[in-house]
XYZ file of C-alpha atoms in Angstrom:
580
model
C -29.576 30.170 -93.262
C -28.238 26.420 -94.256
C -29.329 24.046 -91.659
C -25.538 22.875 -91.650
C -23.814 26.251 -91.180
C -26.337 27.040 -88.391
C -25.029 23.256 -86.734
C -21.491 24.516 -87.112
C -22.350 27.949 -85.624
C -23.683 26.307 -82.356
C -20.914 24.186 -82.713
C -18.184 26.527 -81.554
C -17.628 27.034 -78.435
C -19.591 29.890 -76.258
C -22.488 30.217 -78.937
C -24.899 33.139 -77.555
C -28.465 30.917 -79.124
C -32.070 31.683 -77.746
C -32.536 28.089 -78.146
C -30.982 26.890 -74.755
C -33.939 28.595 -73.089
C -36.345 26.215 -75.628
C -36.963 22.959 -73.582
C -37.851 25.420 -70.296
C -40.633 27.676 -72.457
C -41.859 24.547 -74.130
C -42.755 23.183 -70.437
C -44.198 26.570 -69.151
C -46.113 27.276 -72.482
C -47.674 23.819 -72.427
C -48.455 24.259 -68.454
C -50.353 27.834 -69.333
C -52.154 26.396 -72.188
C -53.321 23.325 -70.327
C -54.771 26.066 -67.645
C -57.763 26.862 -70.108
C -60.956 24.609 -69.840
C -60.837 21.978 -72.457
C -61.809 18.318 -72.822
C -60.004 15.366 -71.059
C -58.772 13.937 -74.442
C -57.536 17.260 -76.209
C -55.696 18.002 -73.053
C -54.314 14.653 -72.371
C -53.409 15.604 -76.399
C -52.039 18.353 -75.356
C -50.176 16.867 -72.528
C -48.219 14.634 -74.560
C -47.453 16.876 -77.660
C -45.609 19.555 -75.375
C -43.616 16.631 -73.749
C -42.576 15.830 -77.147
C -41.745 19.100 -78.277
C -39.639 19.620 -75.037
C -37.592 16.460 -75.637
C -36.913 17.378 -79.220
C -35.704 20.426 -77.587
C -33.684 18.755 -75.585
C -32.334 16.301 -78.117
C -30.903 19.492 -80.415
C -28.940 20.411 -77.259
C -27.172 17.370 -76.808
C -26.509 17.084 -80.490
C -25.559 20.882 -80.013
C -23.021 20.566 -77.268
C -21.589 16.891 -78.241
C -18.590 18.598 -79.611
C -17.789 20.795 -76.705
C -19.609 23.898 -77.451
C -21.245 25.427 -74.364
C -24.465 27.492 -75.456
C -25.355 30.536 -73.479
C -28.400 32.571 -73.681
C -28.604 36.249 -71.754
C -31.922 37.181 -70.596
C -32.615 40.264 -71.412
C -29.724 40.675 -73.238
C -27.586 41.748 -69.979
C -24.168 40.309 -70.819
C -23.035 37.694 -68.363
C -21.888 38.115 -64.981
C -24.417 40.862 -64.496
C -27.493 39.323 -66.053
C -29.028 35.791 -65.826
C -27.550 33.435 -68.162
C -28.900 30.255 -69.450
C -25.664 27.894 -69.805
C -25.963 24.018 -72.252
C -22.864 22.473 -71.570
C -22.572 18.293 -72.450
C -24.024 17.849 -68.945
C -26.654 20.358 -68.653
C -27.813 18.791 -71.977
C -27.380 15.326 -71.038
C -30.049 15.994 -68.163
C -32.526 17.787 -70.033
C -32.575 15.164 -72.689
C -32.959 12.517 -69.757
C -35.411 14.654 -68.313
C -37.465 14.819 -71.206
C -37.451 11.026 -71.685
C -39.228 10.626 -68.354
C -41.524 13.337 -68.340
C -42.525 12.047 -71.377
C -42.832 8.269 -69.877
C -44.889 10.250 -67.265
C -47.393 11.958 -69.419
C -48.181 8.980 -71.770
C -48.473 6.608 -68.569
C -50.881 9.597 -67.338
C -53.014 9.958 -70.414
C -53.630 6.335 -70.734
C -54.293 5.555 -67.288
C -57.426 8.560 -66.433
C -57.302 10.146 -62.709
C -60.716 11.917 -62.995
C -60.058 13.591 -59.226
C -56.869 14.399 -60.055
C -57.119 15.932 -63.276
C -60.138 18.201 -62.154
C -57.713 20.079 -60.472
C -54.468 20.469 -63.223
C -52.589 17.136 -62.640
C -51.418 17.528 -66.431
C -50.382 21.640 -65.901
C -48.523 20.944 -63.026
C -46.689 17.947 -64.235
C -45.732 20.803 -67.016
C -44.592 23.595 -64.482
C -42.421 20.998 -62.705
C -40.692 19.929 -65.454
C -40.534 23.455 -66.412
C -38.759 23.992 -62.959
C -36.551 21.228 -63.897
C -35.086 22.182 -66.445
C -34.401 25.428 -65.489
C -32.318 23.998 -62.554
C -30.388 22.068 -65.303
C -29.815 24.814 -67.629
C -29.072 28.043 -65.891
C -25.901 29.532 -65.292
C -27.081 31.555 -62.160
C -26.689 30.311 -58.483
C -29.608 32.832 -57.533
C -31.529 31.782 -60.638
C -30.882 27.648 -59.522
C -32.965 28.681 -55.768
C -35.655 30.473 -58.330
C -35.387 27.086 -60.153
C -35.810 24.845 -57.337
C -38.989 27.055 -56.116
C -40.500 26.757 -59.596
C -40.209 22.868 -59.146
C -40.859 22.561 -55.372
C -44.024 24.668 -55.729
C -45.371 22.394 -58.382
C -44.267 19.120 -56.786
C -45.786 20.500 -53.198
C -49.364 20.697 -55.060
C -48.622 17.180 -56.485
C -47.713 15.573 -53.281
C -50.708 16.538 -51.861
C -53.239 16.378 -55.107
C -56.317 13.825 -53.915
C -56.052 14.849 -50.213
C -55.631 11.169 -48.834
C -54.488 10.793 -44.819
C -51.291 8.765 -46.506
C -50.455 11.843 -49.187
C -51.192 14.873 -46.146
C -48.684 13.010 -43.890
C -46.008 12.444 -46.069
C -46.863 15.891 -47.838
C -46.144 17.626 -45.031
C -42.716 16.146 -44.100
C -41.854 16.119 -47.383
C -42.888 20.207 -47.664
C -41.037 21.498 -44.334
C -37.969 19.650 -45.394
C -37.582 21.285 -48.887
C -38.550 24.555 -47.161
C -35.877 24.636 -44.907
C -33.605 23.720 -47.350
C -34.988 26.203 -49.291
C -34.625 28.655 -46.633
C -30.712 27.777 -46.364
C -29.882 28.320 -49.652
C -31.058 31.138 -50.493
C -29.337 32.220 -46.690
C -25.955 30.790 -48.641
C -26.482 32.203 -51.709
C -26.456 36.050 -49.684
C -23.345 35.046 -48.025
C -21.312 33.704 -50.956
C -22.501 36.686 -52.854
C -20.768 38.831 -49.777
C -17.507 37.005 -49.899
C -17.334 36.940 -54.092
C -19.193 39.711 -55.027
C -21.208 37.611 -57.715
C -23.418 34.134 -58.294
C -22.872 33.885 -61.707
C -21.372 29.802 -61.602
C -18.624 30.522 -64.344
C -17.742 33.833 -62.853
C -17.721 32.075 -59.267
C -15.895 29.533 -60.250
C -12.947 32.559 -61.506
C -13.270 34.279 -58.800
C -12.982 31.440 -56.713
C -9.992 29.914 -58.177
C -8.127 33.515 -57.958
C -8.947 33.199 -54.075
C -7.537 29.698 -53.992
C -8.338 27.797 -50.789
C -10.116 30.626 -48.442
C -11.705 29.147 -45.012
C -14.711 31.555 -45.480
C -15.370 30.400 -49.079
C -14.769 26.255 -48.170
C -17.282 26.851 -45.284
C -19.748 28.424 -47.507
C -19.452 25.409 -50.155
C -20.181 23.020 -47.019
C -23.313 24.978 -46.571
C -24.349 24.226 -50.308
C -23.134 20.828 -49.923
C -25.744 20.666 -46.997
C -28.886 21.991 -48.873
C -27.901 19.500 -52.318
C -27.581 16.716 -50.476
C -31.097 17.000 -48.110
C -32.054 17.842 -52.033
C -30.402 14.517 -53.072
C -31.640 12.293 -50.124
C -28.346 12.015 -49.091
C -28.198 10.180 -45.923
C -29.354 11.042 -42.787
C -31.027 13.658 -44.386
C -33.038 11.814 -46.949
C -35.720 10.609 -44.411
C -38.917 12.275 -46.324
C -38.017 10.270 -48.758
C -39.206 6.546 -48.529
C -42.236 7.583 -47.546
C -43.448 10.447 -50.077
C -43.332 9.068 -53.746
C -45.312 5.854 -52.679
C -48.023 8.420 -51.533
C -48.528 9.677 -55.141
C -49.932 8.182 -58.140
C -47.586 6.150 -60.141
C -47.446 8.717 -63.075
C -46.621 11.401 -60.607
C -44.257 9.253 -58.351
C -42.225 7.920 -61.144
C -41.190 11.255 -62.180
C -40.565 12.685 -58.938
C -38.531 9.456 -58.086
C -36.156 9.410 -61.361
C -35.631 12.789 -61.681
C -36.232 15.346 -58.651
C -33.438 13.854 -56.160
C -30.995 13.750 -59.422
C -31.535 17.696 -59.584
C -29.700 17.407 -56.432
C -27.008 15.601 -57.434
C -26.086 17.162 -60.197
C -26.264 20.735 -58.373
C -23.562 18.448 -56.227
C -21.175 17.759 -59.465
C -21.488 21.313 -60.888
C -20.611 23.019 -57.324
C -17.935 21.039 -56.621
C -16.179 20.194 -60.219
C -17.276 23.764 -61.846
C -17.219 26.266 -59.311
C -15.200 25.583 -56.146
C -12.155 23.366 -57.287
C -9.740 25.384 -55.671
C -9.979 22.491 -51.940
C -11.935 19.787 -53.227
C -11.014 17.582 -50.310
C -13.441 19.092 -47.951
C -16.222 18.243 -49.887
C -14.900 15.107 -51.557
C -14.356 13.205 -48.029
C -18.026 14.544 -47.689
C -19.350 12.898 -50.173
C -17.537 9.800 -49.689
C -18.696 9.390 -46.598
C -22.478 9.918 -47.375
C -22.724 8.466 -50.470
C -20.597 5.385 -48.970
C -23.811 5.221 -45.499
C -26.273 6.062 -48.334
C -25.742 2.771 -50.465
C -26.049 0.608 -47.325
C -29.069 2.732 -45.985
C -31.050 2.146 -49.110
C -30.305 -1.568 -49.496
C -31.296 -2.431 -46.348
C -34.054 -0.672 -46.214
C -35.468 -2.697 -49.130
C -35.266 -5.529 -47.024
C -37.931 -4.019 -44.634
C -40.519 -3.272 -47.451
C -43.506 -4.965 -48.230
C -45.018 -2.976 -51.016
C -44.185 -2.116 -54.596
C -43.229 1.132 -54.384
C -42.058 1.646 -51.104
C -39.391 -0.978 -52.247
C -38.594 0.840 -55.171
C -38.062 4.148 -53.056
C -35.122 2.872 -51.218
C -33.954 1.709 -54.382
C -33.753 5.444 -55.332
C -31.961 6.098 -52.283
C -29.162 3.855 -52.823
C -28.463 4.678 -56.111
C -28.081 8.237 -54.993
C -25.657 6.900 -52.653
C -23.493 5.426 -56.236
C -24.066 8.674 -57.373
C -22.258 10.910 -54.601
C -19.877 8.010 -54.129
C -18.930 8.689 -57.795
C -19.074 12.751 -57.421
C -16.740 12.242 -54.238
C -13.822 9.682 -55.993
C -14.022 12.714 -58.613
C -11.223 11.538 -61.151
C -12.269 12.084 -64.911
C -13.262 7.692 -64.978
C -15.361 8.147 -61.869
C -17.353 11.036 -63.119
C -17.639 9.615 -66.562
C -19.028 6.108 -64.911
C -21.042 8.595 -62.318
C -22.789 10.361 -65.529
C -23.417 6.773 -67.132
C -24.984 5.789 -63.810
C -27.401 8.846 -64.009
C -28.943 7.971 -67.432
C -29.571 4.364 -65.731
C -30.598 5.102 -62.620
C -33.228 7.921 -64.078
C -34.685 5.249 -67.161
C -34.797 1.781 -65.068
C -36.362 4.183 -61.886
C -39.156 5.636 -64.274
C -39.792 1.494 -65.705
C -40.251 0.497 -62.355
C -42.745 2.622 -60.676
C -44.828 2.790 -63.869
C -43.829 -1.311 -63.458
C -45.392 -0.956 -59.836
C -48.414 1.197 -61.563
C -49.222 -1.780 -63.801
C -48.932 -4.832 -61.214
C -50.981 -2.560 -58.216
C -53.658 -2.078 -60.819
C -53.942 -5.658 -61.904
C -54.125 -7.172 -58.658
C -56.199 -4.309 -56.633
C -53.064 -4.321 -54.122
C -50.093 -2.468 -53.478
C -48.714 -5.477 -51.455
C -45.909 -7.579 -53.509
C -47.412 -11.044 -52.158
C -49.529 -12.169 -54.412
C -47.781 -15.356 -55.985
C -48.833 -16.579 -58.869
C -48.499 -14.141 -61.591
C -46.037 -15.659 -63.761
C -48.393 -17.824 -64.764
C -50.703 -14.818 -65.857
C -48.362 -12.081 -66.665
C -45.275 -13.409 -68.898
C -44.259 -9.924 -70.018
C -44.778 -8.448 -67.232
C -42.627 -10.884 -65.390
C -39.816 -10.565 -67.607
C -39.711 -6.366 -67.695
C -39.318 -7.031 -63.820
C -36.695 -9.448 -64.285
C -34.609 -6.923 -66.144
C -35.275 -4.029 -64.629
C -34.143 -5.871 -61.134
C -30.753 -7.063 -62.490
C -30.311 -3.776 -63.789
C -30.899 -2.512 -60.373
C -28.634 -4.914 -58.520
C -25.812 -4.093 -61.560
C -25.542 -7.598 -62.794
C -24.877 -8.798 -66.807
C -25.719 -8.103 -69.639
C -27.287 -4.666 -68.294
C -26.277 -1.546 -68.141
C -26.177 -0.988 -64.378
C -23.325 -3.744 -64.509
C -21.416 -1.581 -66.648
C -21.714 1.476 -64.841
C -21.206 0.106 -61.581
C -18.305 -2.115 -63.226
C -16.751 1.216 -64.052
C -17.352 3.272 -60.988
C -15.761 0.029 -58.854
C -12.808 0.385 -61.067
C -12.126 4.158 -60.908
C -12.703 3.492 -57.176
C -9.931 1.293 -57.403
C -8.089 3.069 -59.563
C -8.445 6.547 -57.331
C -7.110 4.549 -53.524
C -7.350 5.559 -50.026
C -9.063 4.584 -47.115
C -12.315 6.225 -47.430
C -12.528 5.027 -50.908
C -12.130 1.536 -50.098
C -14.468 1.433 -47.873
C -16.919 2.993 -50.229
C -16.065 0.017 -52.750
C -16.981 -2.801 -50.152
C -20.390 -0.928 -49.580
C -21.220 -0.510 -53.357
C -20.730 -4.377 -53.595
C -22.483 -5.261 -50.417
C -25.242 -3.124 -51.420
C -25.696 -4.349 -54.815
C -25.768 -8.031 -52.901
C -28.232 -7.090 -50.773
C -30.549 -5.507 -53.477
C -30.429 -8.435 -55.317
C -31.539 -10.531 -52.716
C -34.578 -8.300 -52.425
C -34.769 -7.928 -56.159
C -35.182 -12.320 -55.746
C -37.154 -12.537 -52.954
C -39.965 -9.599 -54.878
C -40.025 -12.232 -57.781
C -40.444 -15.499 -55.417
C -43.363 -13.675 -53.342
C -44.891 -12.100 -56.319
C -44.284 -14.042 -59.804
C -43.353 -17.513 -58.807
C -45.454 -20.028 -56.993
C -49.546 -20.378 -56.591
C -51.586 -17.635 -56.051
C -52.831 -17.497 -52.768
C -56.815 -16.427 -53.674
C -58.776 -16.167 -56.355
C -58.776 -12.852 -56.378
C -59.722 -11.625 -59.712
C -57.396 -9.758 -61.596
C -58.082 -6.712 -63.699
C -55.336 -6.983 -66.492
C -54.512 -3.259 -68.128
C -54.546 -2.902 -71.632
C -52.128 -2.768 -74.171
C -52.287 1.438 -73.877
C -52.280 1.737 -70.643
C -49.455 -0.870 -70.020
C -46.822 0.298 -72.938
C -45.661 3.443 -71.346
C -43.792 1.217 -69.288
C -42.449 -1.305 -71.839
C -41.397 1.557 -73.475
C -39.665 2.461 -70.627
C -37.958 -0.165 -70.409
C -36.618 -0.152 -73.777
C -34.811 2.388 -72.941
C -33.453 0.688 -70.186
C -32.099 -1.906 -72.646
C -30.694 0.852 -74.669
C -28.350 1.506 -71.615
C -26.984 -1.795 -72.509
C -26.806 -1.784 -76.377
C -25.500 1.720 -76.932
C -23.003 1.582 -73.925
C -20.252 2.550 -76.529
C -22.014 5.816 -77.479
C -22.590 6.799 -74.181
C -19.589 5.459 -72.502
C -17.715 8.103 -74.841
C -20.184 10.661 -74.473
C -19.987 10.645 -70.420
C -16.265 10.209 -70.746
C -16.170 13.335 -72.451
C -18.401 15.110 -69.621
C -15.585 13.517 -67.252
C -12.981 15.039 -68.740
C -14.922 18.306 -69.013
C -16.140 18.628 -65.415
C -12.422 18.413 -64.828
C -11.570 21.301 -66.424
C -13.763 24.160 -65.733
C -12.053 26.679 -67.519
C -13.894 25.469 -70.658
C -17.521 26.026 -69.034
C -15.396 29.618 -67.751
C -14.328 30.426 -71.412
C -17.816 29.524 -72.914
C -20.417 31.689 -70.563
C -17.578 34.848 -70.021
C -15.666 34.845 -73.110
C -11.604 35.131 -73.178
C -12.137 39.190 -72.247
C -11.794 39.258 -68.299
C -14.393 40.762 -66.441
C -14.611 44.252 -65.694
C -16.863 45.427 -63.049
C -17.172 49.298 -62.200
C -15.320 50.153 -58.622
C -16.783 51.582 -55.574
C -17.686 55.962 -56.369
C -15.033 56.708 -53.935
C -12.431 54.752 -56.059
C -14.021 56.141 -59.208
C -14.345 59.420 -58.615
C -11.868 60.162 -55.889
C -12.869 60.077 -52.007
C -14.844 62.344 -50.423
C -16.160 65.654 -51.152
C -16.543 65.361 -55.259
C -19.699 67.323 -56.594
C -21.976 66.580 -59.604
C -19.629 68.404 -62.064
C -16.832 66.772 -60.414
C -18.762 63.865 -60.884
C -19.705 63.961 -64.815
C -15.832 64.751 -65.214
C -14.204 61.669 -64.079
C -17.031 59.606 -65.594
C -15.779 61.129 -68.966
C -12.685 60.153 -68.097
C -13.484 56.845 -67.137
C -15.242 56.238 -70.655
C -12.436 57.325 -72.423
C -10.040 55.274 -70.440
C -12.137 52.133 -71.025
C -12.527 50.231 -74.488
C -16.011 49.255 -73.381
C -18.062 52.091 -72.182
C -17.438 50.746 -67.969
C -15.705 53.158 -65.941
C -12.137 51.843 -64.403
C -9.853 53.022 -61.682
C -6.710 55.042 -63.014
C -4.671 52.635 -62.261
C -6.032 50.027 -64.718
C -6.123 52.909 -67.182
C -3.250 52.825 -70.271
C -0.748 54.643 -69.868
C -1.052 56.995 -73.031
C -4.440 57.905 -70.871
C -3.470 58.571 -67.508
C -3.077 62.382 -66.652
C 0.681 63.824 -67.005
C 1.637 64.704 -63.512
C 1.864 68.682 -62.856
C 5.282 69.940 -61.512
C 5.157 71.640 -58.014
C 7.709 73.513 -55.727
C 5.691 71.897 -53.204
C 7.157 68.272 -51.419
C 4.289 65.713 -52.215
C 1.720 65.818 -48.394
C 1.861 62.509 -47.003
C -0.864 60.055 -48.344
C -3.522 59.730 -45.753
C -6.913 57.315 -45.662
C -10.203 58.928 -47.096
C -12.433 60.597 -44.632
C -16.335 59.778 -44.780
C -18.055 62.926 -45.868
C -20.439 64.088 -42.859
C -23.988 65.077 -43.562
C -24.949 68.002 -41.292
């Protein structure tokens, strides 16, 4: 086939393509290679090349879906609603590719920086199964399959949070492991009951039934629930606790990936619940996240005041830009979720520089304590990667956290009310107050003498780029804000109008799902023949195979009625058949 007919083929929308499944197989293939007993090199090799591979995947998506297609691929080739789907829309695409980046910052930082212990017992396989996990909370279509998801990542990130068995790593572990558990628990708890009020957890066919239902009490209350597990998922304040002190405990490799990326999973769970699947009362929800996201921003800047050490620091940094994030989710106007998804790609690129930024300056000065002073004088480069990654941070010019805070302020603005006002005055306080921090890190650390002569072990040029690379790509932010100002503004727009994600995983032919037997085949009391007889008729009554109640039936196919001398008995209610 022509490479450019099979471009415009994925280009229409609701393409069925095996390749939407890609980036999630790369990851698990590369996980169960790196199982077998190999060298440190070839698997560090190894490591990196299925990173790669998964990020090219990745890439084709978003190139895929910048049009507007949505990509679908049925496992097992069960059509959607009744089989798991995997589902690339712009914004399941957009967070793989960002996902990829990362992992891939991850790896390299990883491979160049050697964690004997740690890679005895599969630091580079499970770094593969959780971004294997990942990505298949990104791309499915299934609210079951998203809890499978989560396991597949929680699992792997449970091992990792615990990998090297130090007192700091067991303490936080464990917090960090009952709180994702009983989250864990709840959802899947939700997921039964949502399944009992709709009948289905496909997200597209949840979000039709859904919107046929319009605003039920039962079905808000269940999407309060969700709201719940996402935003312990998220960090979402007050439950968001495990975090602050659990990615510090990791290596930096491990802890910038789990920073950047796992509480995003969260968040965007948040956008496609509430903009895909239950739009029929988005108030609820929206005031929700208003609130939280509005305490969240505050939370997280202040607690950056009350840090001492690199990454600790950095960790509340992560939870106030979650805070943005659901801020952004709750305004919910097309501008707000288009400045929300521009905030995403810069919170998940300048979060990865950092704590591979924090790797670099613990390793050179044997301490994860910021004062040193000093290391201007030694460390140039290094001073001015932290100098831009902090503005970018706090959201000030020429980055691009200004811009996407810029914009989220103004949709804010745009949007009104009380709530949202108030949410405005905390995203500015809160980008004060981290820039004070942000200045005070660079006083106690960069500027001034150093306090000892402690000798300093500089990294080298490989072990140190993973991060400058990094932070490239937090410069990109900044120089291609016009691509991807109109590629999030299109995923604005989109989230706004679910019936395109609808249309693309279910097609324009509605769903047809077989009734109950006793509305197929007639009440009580019918026998085996009886039974094979109105199946027949339900075939032939149905232009795809599925039985269907006579009523839906044509009307060229319905029985003729039979005269009778007899008046019509009164219509009574079925009677359960009794087994003797």
């Amino acid at each position: 086939m022509n490479p450019n007919d099979l471009s415009l083929a994925l280009a229409l929308p609701g393409t069925e393509t095996p390749w939407v499944a890609a980036p999630i197989i790369t990851a698990l293939g590369t996980a169960l290679l790196l199982l077998i007993p190999m060298g440190r090199n070839l698997r560090a090799l190894i490591a990196v090349l299925g990173t790669l591979v998964m990020l090219g995947a990745s890439a084709y998506l978003v190139s895929a879906t910048a049009g507007g297609a949505v990509l679908s691929s049925s496992m097992g080739a069960w059509p959607a609603p009744f089989g798991i789907v995997m589902v690339a829309d712009r914004l399941g695409a957009w967070m793989s590719l960002l996902t990829g980046v990362s992992a891939l910052m991850s790896v390299l930082y990883a491979a160049f920086n050697p964690d004997r212990v740690r890679e005895k017992y599969g630091l580079f396989a499970l770094l593969h199964f959780l971004f294997a996990g990942v990505q298949m909370s990104f791309l499915t279509g299934d609210l079951f399959n998203l809890f499978v998801a989560f396991e597949v990542m929680l699992v792997a990130s449970y091992a990792l949070a615990v990998l090297g068995s130090t007192r700091e790593q067991l303490r936080e572990g464990f917090r960090y492991i009952v709180m994702n558990l009983s989250a864990s628990a709840l959802l899947v708890v939700t997921c039964g009951l949502i399944y009992g009020q709709l009948g289905t957890l496909n997200m597209a066919h949840l979000a039709q039934r859904s919107a046929e239902l319009g605003a039920v009490p039962a079905v808000t209350a269940l999407s309060v629930l969700l709201l719940m597990v996402f935003a312990s998922k998220s960090a979402l304040f007050p439950l968001g606790f495990w975090l602050p002190g659990t990615y510090p405990a990791v290596p930096p490799a491990v802890g910038a990936f789990f920073a950047a990326i796992l509480t995003k999973v969260g968040v965007y769970a948040l956008a496609r619940t509430f903009n895909t699947i239950f739009v029929a009362e988005p108030d609820v929800a929206r005031n929700i996240l208003l609130a939280l996201g509005t305490v969240t921003m505050l939370y997280g800047a202040l607690g950056i005041l009350s840090q001492r050490e690199w990454r600790r620091v950095l960790a509340f940094s992560v939870v106030a830009s979650v805070g943005y994030l659901a801020f952004g989710l709750g305004i919910g106007t097309p501008a707000a979720l288009s400045a929300t998804m521009y905030y995403m790609a810069v919170s998940i690129l300048v979060t990865t520089a950092m704590f591979l930024l924090a790797g670099v300056a613990e390793r050179d000065t044997g301490t994860p304590y910021i004062a040193v002073r000093g290391m201007l004088e030694h460390r140039p480069l290094l001073a001015a990667a932290f100098m831009f990654g902090a503005l970018t941070i706090a959201g000030l010019p020429p980055t691009g956290g200004f811009i996407a805070k810029f914009a989220l302020v103004q949709a804010a603005l745009a949007a009104g009310g009380p709530l949202v006002y108030l949410g405005v005055f905390s995203a500015l306080a809160s980008s004060l107050i981290i820039l004070y921090a942000m200045l005070n890190i660079w006083r106690t650390f960069f500027w001034g003498k150093q306090r000892s002569e402690r000798a300093l072990t500089p990294p080298s040029l490989a072990q140190a780029a993973p991060m400058y690379l990094a932070m490239l790509g937090v410069v990109g932010t900044a120089l291609l804000a016009g691509p991807m100002t109109r590629l999030t503004a299109a995923m604005g727009q989109e989230l706004q109008t679910p019936q395109h994600y609808i249309g693309g995983v279910l097609g324009d032919r509605p769903v047809v799902i077989p009734p109950a037997p006793t509305e197929a085949y007639g009440g009580k009391g019918h026998t085996d023949a009886g039974h094979a007889e109105q199946e027949e008729k339900g075939k032939a009554g149905s232009d795809d195979g599925r039985i269907q109640p006579a009523d839906q039936q044509p009307a060229d196919r319905q029985p003729a009625a039979q005269p009778t001398d007899q008046a019509a008995p009164e219509p009574t209610a079925p009677q359960p058949e009794v087994n003797p």
